[in-house]
Amino acid sequence: MELLKKWLGHPEEIYNLLRFKMGGYRVVTPRIDPDSLGGGLRTCYRYLNQTSRSFAAVIQALDGELRHAVCIFYLVLRALDTIEDDMTISLDVKVPMLHEFHSYLYQPEWKYTESKEKDRQVLEDFPTISMEFRNLSKVYQDVISDVCHKMGVGMAEFLEKKVDSQLEWDTYCHYVAGLVGIGLSRLFSASELEDPIVGQDTELANSMGLFLQKTNIIRDYLEDQLEGREFWPKEVWSRYGKKLSDFAKPENIDVAVQCLNELITNALQHVPDVLTYLSRLKNQSVFNFCAIPQVMAIATLAACYNNKQVFRSVVKIRKGQAVTLMMDATSIQAVKAIMHQYVEEIYQKIPSTDPSSNKTQQIIASIRAVSLPGSPMASRHHYSPIYLSCAMLLAALSWQYLTSLSKATEEYVQAGEN
């Protein structure tokens, strides 16, 4: 019944959930025919679906040979990340592996069979992945190998190093996400689906990754605490408390929220770069691939801003909200309007006593300057009374059906996967 109440408050999301389930997903995230692939590629796409249904969906929607290049890029980085995450591998073994991992791409027999991580199949069958890597055009191989090398070095650097300063926060996010944005941008240009400037402007590509990674880190405060990880920069949280773990205590909730708001303000600084980057994209499949995670991120930040629940549970955007964003974010005008909508939501929630309030207002003003508040998309949530009545009736009749959406769809629309 609570789920039904939520839907009744957002009738446009009910409509979009039904539209998505009844075929709309094919437009946003079309699937490829596995029978059209060779044995090695078919295995790689199976691993892609097993390790990340969300990324699998948008990767398979990319055009031409870029699709295979990005699939292999993802699996290589997933294998690298699996080594970094595996706490059963001693540092004297792990550090050299991270440094040398890019070289394994050219060693047909290399594999690692001692991992205990859930995604260990990408290490155990790395010969299949590396074979398909070597089948890619050299221009793609060079990008993937270079990014893999730089990321491995960065991961090794932060294995025994905590994120203290805001500069270190940016550096860590660069290694684990900014480099992904840079690598993807270089692949887009190498495919000739996008202009060379997309791959050359590493600052904008880095911002794309940092915006997503910071959103994940902010949202995942409680989950990371429960697993003994800390990624919030000490330079910020130490101004509000003695220990980051103390923020989960009820008596510290006010200062915890102030710290949360400051970090969200920091993340929002990347939005103008995100919009500039997206405005350069010409290929529709590449645009969708890049835009969908970004609008999910801004919606997640709006949900988290000034929200005590971040320290009590995992804050997620609604499933229908996520599907609506996926189906709407198909043009730069639409994305600008979405960004504008959510920063306005944040603006309305800024407490006058918040230490970061002035900075937050300034950053929102800069985002307003590059967004389009007058576009048709900006008012897409205004519906006629007849439409609302029909949608509410539809909700009452179909809410139970909607709860049984496929697992793949459910996992995809959860905002901001790693």
Coordinates of C-alpha atoms in Angstrom, one line a residue:
M1 CA 0.0 0.0 0.0
E2 CA 2.9 2.4 0.7
L3 CA 4.2 1.7 -2.7
L4 CA 0.8 2.5 -4.2
K5 CA 0.7 5.8 -2.3
K6 CA 4.1 6.8 -3.7
W7 CA 2.9 6.1 -7.3
L8 CA -0.4 8.0 -6.8
G9 CA 1.8 11.0 -6.0
H10 CA 3.7 10.7 -9.2
P11 CA 1.2 9.6 -11.9
E12 CA 3.6 10.4 -14.8
E13 CA 6.0 7.8 -13.4
I14 CA 3.3 5.1 -13.5
Y15 CA 2.7 5.9 -17.2
N16 CA 6.4 5.7 -17.9
L17 CA 6.9 2.5 -16.0
L18 CA 4.2 0.8 -18.1
R19 CA 5.5 2.3 -21.3
F20 CA 9.0 1.1 -20.4
K21 CA 7.8 -2.4 -19.5
M22 CA 5.7 -2.7 -22.6
G23 CA 8.5 -2.0 -25.0
G24 CA 9.9 1.5 -24.3
Y25 CA 13.1 -0.1 -22.9
R26 CA 14.0 -1.3 -26.4
V27 CA 14.4 2.3 -27.6
V28 CA 16.6 3.3 -24.6
T29 CA 18.5 0.0 -24.0
P30 CA 18.1 -2.3 -27.0
R31 CA 19.7 -5.7 -26.7
I32 CA 22.0 -7.4 -29.3
D33 CA 21.4 -10.9 -30.6
P34 CA 23.9 -13.2 -29.0
D35 CA 23.7 -15.6 -31.9
S36 CA 25.3 -12.9 -34.1
L37 CA 28.5 -13.0 -32.0
G38 CA 31.5 -15.3 -32.1
G39 CA 32.1 -17.6 -29.2
G40 CA 34.5 -15.4 -27.3
L41 CA 32.4 -12.2 -27.7
R42 CA 29.3 -14.1 -26.6
T43 CA 31.1 -15.2 -23.4
C44 CA 32.2 -11.6 -22.8
Y45 CA 28.7 -10.3 -23.1
R46 CA 27.5 -13.0 -20.7
Y47 CA 30.1 -11.9 -18.2
L48 CA 29.0 -8.3 -18.8
N49 CA 25.4 -9.2 -18.0
Q50 CA 26.5 -11.2 -14.9
T51 CA 28.7 -8.4 -13.5
S52 CA 26.6 -5.4 -14.3
R53 CA 23.1 -5.6 -15.8
S54 CA 22.9 -1.8 -15.7
F55 CA 26.0 -1.1 -17.7
A56 CA 25.3 -4.1 -19.9
A57 CA 22.0 -2.5 -21.0
V58 CA 23.5 0.8 -22.1
I59 CA 26.7 -0.7 -23.5
Q60 CA 24.7 -3.0 -25.8
A61 CA 22.8 0.1 -27.1
L62 CA 26.0 1.6 -28.5
D63 CA 26.4 1.7 -32.2
G64 CA 28.8 -0.3 -34.3
E65 CA 32.2 -1.6 -33.2
L66 CA 32.2 0.9 -30.3
R67 CA 29.9 -1.5 -28.5
H68 CA 32.5 -4.3 -28.4
A69 CA 35.3 -1.9 -27.5
V70 CA 33.3 -0.6 -24.5
C71 CA 32.2 -4.1 -23.5
I72 CA 35.9 -5.2 -23.3
F73 CA 36.9 -2.0 -21.6
Y74 CA 34.3 -2.6 -18.9
L75 CA 35.4 -6.2 -18.3
V76 CA 39.1 -5.3 -18.2
L77 CA 38.4 -2.7 -15.6
R78 CA 36.0 -5.0 -13.7
A79 CA 38.9 -7.6 -13.5
L80 CA 41.3 -4.9 -12.2
D81 CA 38.7 -3.7 -9.7
T82 CA 38.1 -7.3 -8.5
I83 CA 41.8 -7.6 -7.6
E84 CA 41.7 -4.3 -5.8
D85 CA 38.6 -5.2 -3.8
D86 CA 39.8 -8.7 -2.8
M87 CA 41.0 -8.5 0.8
T88 CA 42.3 -12.0 0.7
I89 CA 45.2 -11.0 -1.6
S90 CA 48.2 -9.8 0.4
L91 CA 49.5 -6.4 -0.4
D92 CA 52.9 -7.8 -1.5
V93 CA 51.0 -9.7 -4.2
K94 CA 48.3 -7.2 -5.0
V95 CA 50.4 -4.1 -5.5
P96 CA 52.6 -5.7 -8.3
M97 CA 49.5 -7.1 -9.9
L98 CA 47.8 -3.7 -10.0
H99 CA 51.0 -2.1 -11.5
E100 CA 51.4 -4.8 -14.1
F101 CA 47.8 -5.6 -14.9
H102 CA 47.8 -3.8 -18.2
S103 CA 50.6 -6.1 -19.4
Y104 CA 48.4 -9.2 -18.8
L105 CA 46.2 -8.0 -21.8
Y106 CA 49.0 -9.2 -24.1
Q107 CA 49.7 -12.5 -22.3
P108 CA 47.3 -15.0 -23.8
E109 CA 47.5 -17.5 -20.9
W110 CA 47.4 -15.2 -17.9
K111 CA 44.6 -15.7 -15.4
Y112 CA 44.1 -15.6 -11.7
T113 CA 42.2 -18.4 -10.0
E114 CA 42.6 -17.6 -6.3
S115 CA 40.2 -14.7 -5.9
K116 CA 37.3 -15.0 -3.5
E117 CA 35.3 -12.1 -5.0
K118 CA 31.9 -12.6 -6.5
D119 CA 33.1 -11.4 -9.9
R120 CA 36.1 -13.7 -10.0
Q121 CA 35.0 -15.3 -13.3
V122 CA 36.5 -12.3 -15.1
L123 CA 39.8 -13.2 -13.6
E124 CA 39.5 -17.0 -14.0
D125 CA 38.6 -16.7 -17.6
F126 CA 40.7 -13.6 -18.4
P127 CA 42.2 -15.4 -21.4
T128 CA 38.9 -15.1 -23.2
I129 CA 38.6 -11.4 -22.4
S130 CA 42.3 -10.6 -23.3
M131 CA 41.8 -12.5 -26.6
E132 CA 38.9 -10.3 -27.5
F133 CA 40.9 -7.3 -26.4
R134 CA 43.6 -8.3 -28.9
N135 CA 40.9 -8.7 -31.6
L136 CA 40.0 -5.0 -31.3
S137 CA 41.5 -2.4 -33.5
K138 CA 44.8 -1.1 -32.3
V139 CA 43.4 2.3 -31.6
Y140 CA 41.0 0.8 -29.1
Q141 CA 43.7 -1.4 -27.6
D142 CA 46.0 1.5 -27.0
V143 CA 43.2 3.4 -25.1
I144 CA 42.2 0.5 -22.9
S145 CA 45.8 -0.5 -22.1
D146 CA 46.8 3.1 -21.2
V147 CA 43.8 3.7 -18.9
C148 CA 44.2 0.3 -17.3
H149 CA 47.9 1.1 -16.5
K150 CA 47.1 4.5 -15.0
M151 CA 44.2 3.1 -13.0
G152 CA 46.2 0.2 -11.6
V153 CA 48.9 2.6 -10.4
G154 CA 46.3 4.9 -8.8
M155 CA 44.6 2.0 -7.1
A156 CA 47.9 0.8 -5.6
E157 CA 48.6 4.3 -4.3
F158 CA 45.4 4.4 -2.3
L159 CA 45.5 0.9 -0.9
E160 CA 47.1 2.0 2.3
K161 CA 46.3 5.7 2.0
K162 CA 43.1 7.3 3.3
V163 CA 41.4 10.2 1.5
D164 CA 42.3 13.2 3.7
S165 CA 42.2 16.4 1.7
Q166 CA 39.7 17.5 -0.9
L167 CA 42.5 17.4 -3.4
E168 CA 43.1 13.7 -2.5
W169 CA 39.3 13.1 -2.9
D170 CA 39.5 14.5 -6.4
T171 CA 42.6 12.4 -7.1
Y172 CA 41.0 9.2 -5.8
C173 CA 37.9 9.8 -7.8
H174 CA 40.0 10.5 -10.9
Y175 CA 41.8 7.2 -10.6
V176 CA 38.6 5.1 -10.2
A177 CA 36.1 7.1 -12.3
G178 CA 37.7 10.1 -14.0
L179 CA 40.0 7.8 -16.0
V180 CA 37.0 5.8 -17.0
G181 CA 35.4 9.0 -18.4
I182 CA 38.6 9.9 -20.2
G183 CA 39.0 6.4 -21.6
L184 CA 35.4 6.2 -22.8
S185 CA 35.8 9.7 -24.4
R186 CA 38.9 8.5 -26.3
L187 CA 37.0 5.4 -27.5
F188 CA 34.1 7.6 -28.7
S189 CA 36.5 9.7 -30.8
A190 CA 38.4 6.7 -32.0
S191 CA 35.2 5.1 -33.3
E192 CA 34.6 8.4 -35.3
L193 CA 31.1 8.5 -33.9
E194 CA 32.2 11.6 -32.1
D195 CA 34.6 14.5 -33.0
P196 CA 38.2 14.4 -31.8
I197 CA 37.6 17.2 -29.3
V198 CA 35.5 14.8 -27.2
G199 CA 38.5 12.5 -26.6
Q200 CA 41.0 15.3 -26.3
D201 CA 39.3 17.4 -23.6
T202 CA 40.3 15.3 -20.7
E203 CA 39.2 17.9 -18.1
L204 CA 35.6 17.7 -19.1
A205 CA 35.7 13.9 -19.4
N206 CA 37.3 13.7 -15.9
S207 CA 34.4 15.8 -14.5
M208 CA 31.9 13.4 -16.0
G209 CA 33.5 10.6 -13.9
L210 CA 34.0 12.7 -10.8
F211 CA 30.4 13.7 -10.7
L212 CA 29.2 10.1 -10.7
Q213 CA 31.8 8.9 -8.3
K214 CA 31.2 11.6 -5.7
T215 CA 27.5 11.0 -5.9
N216 CA 28.1 7.3 -5.2
I217 CA 30.4 8.1 -2.3
I218 CA 28.0 10.6 -0.8
R219 CA 25.0 8.3 -1.1
D220 CA 26.9 5.2 0.2
Y221 CA 28.0 6.7 3.6
L222 CA 26.2 4.1 5.7
E223 CA 27.0 1.1 3.4
D224 CA 30.6 2.0 3.4
Q225 CA 30.7 2.4 7.2
L226 CA 29.1 -1.0 7.7
E227 CA 31.8 -2.5 5.5
G228 CA 34.7 -0.6 7.2
R229 CA 35.4 1.7 4.3
E230 CA 35.7 5.5 4.4
F231 CA 35.8 7.7 1.3
W232 CA 34.5 11.0 2.6
P233 CA 37.4 13.5 2.7
K234 CA 38.7 14.1 6.3
E235 CA 39.4 17.7 5.5
V236 CA 35.7 18.2 5.3
W237 CA 34.1 15.8 7.8
S238 CA 36.7 16.7 10.6
R239 CA 35.2 20.2 10.7
Y240 CA 31.9 18.6 11.9
G241 CA 33.0 15.7 14.1
K242 CA 35.9 13.7 15.6
K243 CA 35.1 10.5 13.8
L244 CA 33.3 9.9 10.5
S245 CA 31.5 6.9 12.1
D246 CA 29.9 9.2 14.7
F247 CA 27.7 10.8 12.1
A248 CA 25.4 7.7 12.2
K249 CA 24.6 8.5 15.9
P250 CA 21.3 10.3 16.4
E251 CA 22.9 13.0 18.6
N252 CA 25.2 14.0 15.8
I253 CA 22.6 14.1 13.0
D254 CA 22.5 18.0 12.6
V255 CA 26.3 18.3 12.0
A256 CA 26.2 15.2 9.9
V257 CA 23.7 16.7 7.6
Q258 CA 25.7 19.9 7.4
C259 CA 28.8 17.9 6.3
L260 CA 26.6 16.0 3.8
N261 CA 25.4 19.3 2.3
E262 CA 28.9 20.6 1.9
L263 CA 30.0 17.4 0.0
I264 CA 26.9 17.7 -2.3
T265 CA 27.8 21.3 -2.9
N266 CA 31.3 20.1 -3.9
A267 CA 29.9 17.5 -6.3
L268 CA 27.5 20.1 -7.9
Q269 CA 30.6 22.1 -9.1
H270 CA 31.0 19.5 -11.9
V271 CA 27.5 20.0 -13.4
P272 CA 28.5 22.9 -15.8
D273 CA 31.3 20.7 -17.2
V274 CA 28.9 17.8 -17.6
L275 CA 26.5 19.9 -19.6
T276 CA 29.3 21.2 -21.8
Y277 CA 30.5 17.7 -22.4
L278 CA 27.1 16.4 -23.3
S279 CA 26.4 19.4 -25.7
R280 CA 29.3 18.2 -27.9
L281 CA 28.0 14.7 -28.5
K282 CA 26.4 14.0 -31.9
N283 CA 25.7 10.3 -31.9
Q284 CA 22.4 9.4 -30.2
S285 CA 23.6 6.1 -28.7
V286 CA 26.7 7.7 -27.2
F287 CA 24.5 10.6 -25.9
N288 CA 22.1 8.2 -24.2
F289 CA 25.0 6.2 -22.8
C290 CA 26.5 9.3 -21.2
A291 CA 23.4 11.3 -20.2
I292 CA 21.4 8.6 -18.4
P293 CA 24.0 8.1 -15.5
Q294 CA 24.4 11.9 -15.1
V295 CA 20.7 12.6 -14.7
M296 CA 20.4 9.7 -12.3
A297 CA 23.2 11.3 -10.3
I298 CA 21.6 14.8 -10.1
A299 CA 18.3 13.2 -9.0
T300 CA 20.2 11.2 -6.3
L301 CA 21.9 14.3 -5.0
A302 CA 18.6 16.1 -4.8
A303 CA 17.2 13.2 -2.8
C304 CA 20.2 13.2 -0.5
Y305 CA 20.5 16.9 0.1
N306 CA 19.7 17.9 3.7
N307 CA 18.3 14.4 4.2
K308 CA 18.9 12.7 7.6
Q309 CA 18.0 9.3 6.0
V310 CA 21.5 9.2 4.4
F311 CA 22.8 8.3 7.8
R312 CA 20.1 5.8 8.6
S313 CA 19.6 3.8 5.3
V314 CA 20.4 3.9 1.6
V315 CA 18.6 6.8 -0.1
K316 CA 17.4 5.8 -3.6
I317 CA 15.4 7.6 -6.2
R318 CA 12.0 6.0 -7.1
K319 CA 12.0 3.3 -9.7
G320 CA 9.4 5.2 -11.8
Q321 CA 11.4 8.4 -11.4
A322 CA 14.5 6.6 -12.8
V323 CA 12.6 5.2 -15.7
T324 CA 11.2 8.6 -16.5
L325 CA 14.7 10.0 -16.5
M326 CA 16.0 7.3 -18.8
M327 CA 13.2 7.9 -21.3
D328 CA 13.5 11.7 -21.1
A329 CA 17.2 12.2 -21.2
T330 CA 17.6 11.9 -25.0
S331 CA 18.7 15.5 -26.0
I332 CA 20.9 18.2 -24.5
Q333 CA 17.8 20.5 -24.1
A334 CA 16.0 17.8 -22.1
V335 CA 19.1 17.1 -19.9
K336 CA 19.6 20.8 -19.2
A337 CA 15.9 21.0 -18.1
I338 CA 16.3 18.0 -15.9
M339 CA 19.4 19.4 -14.3
H340 CA 17.6 22.7 -13.8
Q341 CA 14.7 21.0 -12.1
Y342 CA 16.8 19.1 -9.6
V343 CA 19.1 22.0 -8.6
E344 CA 15.9 24.0 -8.0
E345 CA 14.7 21.2 -5.7
I346 CA 18.0 21.5 -3.9
Y347 CA 17.8 25.3 -3.8
Q348 CA 14.4 25.1 -2.1
K349 CA 15.8 22.9 0.6
I350 CA 18.9 25.0 1.5
P351 CA 18.7 25.8 5.3
S352 CA 19.5 29.5 6.0
T353 CA 21.7 28.3 8.9
D354 CA 23.7 25.8 6.8
P355 CA 27.4 26.7 6.8
S356 CA 27.6 25.9 3.0
S357 CA 24.4 27.8 2.1
N358 CA 26.1 30.7 0.3
K359 CA 28.4 28.4 -1.7
T360 CA 25.5 26.1 -2.6
Q361 CA 23.5 29.1 -3.8
Q362 CA 26.4 30.3 -5.9
I363 CA 27.0 27.0 -7.6
I364 CA 23.3 26.6 -8.3
A365 CA 23.3 30.1 -9.9
S366 CA 26.2 29.0 -12.2
I367 CA 24.1 25.9 -13.2
R368 CA 21.1 28.0 -13.9
A369 CA 23.2 30.1 -16.2
V370 CA 23.9 27.2 -18.5
S371 CA 20.6 25.4 -18.2
L372 CA 17.3 26.1 -20.0
P373 CA 14.5 26.9 -17.4
G374 CA 12.1 27.8 -20.2
S375 CA 12.3 24.6 -22.2
P376 CA 9.2 22.4 -22.6
M377 CA 10.9 19.7 -20.6
A378 CA 11.1 21.9 -17.6
S379 CA 7.3 21.7 -17.1
R380 CA 6.9 18.1 -18.0
H381 CA 5.3 17.2 -14.7
H382 CA 2.3 19.4 -15.2
Y383 CA -0.7 17.3 -16.2
S384 CA -4.4 17.9 -16.8
P385 CA -6.9 16.8 -14.2
I386 CA -8.3 14.2 -16.6
Y387 CA -4.8 12.7 -17.2
L388 CA -4.2 12.6 -13.4
S389 CA -7.4 10.8 -12.8
C390 CA -6.7 8.3 -15.4
A391 CA -3.2 7.7 -14.2
M392 CA -4.4 7.3 -10.6
L393 CA -6.9 4.7 -11.8
L394 CA -4.3 3.0 -13.8
A395 CA -2.1 2.9 -10.7
A396 CA -4.8 1.3 -8.6
L397 CA -5.3 -1.4 -11.2
S398 CA -1.7 -2.2 -12.0
W399 CA 0.5 -1.4 -9.0
Q400 CA 0.9 -5.1 -8.1
Y401 CA 1.9 -5.9 -11.7
L402 CA 4.6 -3.2 -11.6
T403 CA 6.2 -4.6 -8.5
S404 CA 7.1 -7.7 -10.5
L405 CA 9.3 -5.8 -13.0
S406 CA 12.2 -7.9 -14.2
K407 CA 15.3 -8.0 -12.0
A408 CA 17.4 -6.5 -14.9
T409 CA 15.1 -3.5 -15.1
E410 CA 15.1 -3.1 -11.3
E411 CA 18.8 -3.2 -11.1
Y412 CA 19.3 -0.8 -14.0
V413 CA 17.1 1.9 -12.7
Q414 CA 18.6 2.0 -9.2
A415 CA 20.6 5.2 -9.5
G416 CA 24.3 5.4 -9.7
E417 CA 25.8 2.0 -9.7
N418 CA 29.6 2.1 -9.2

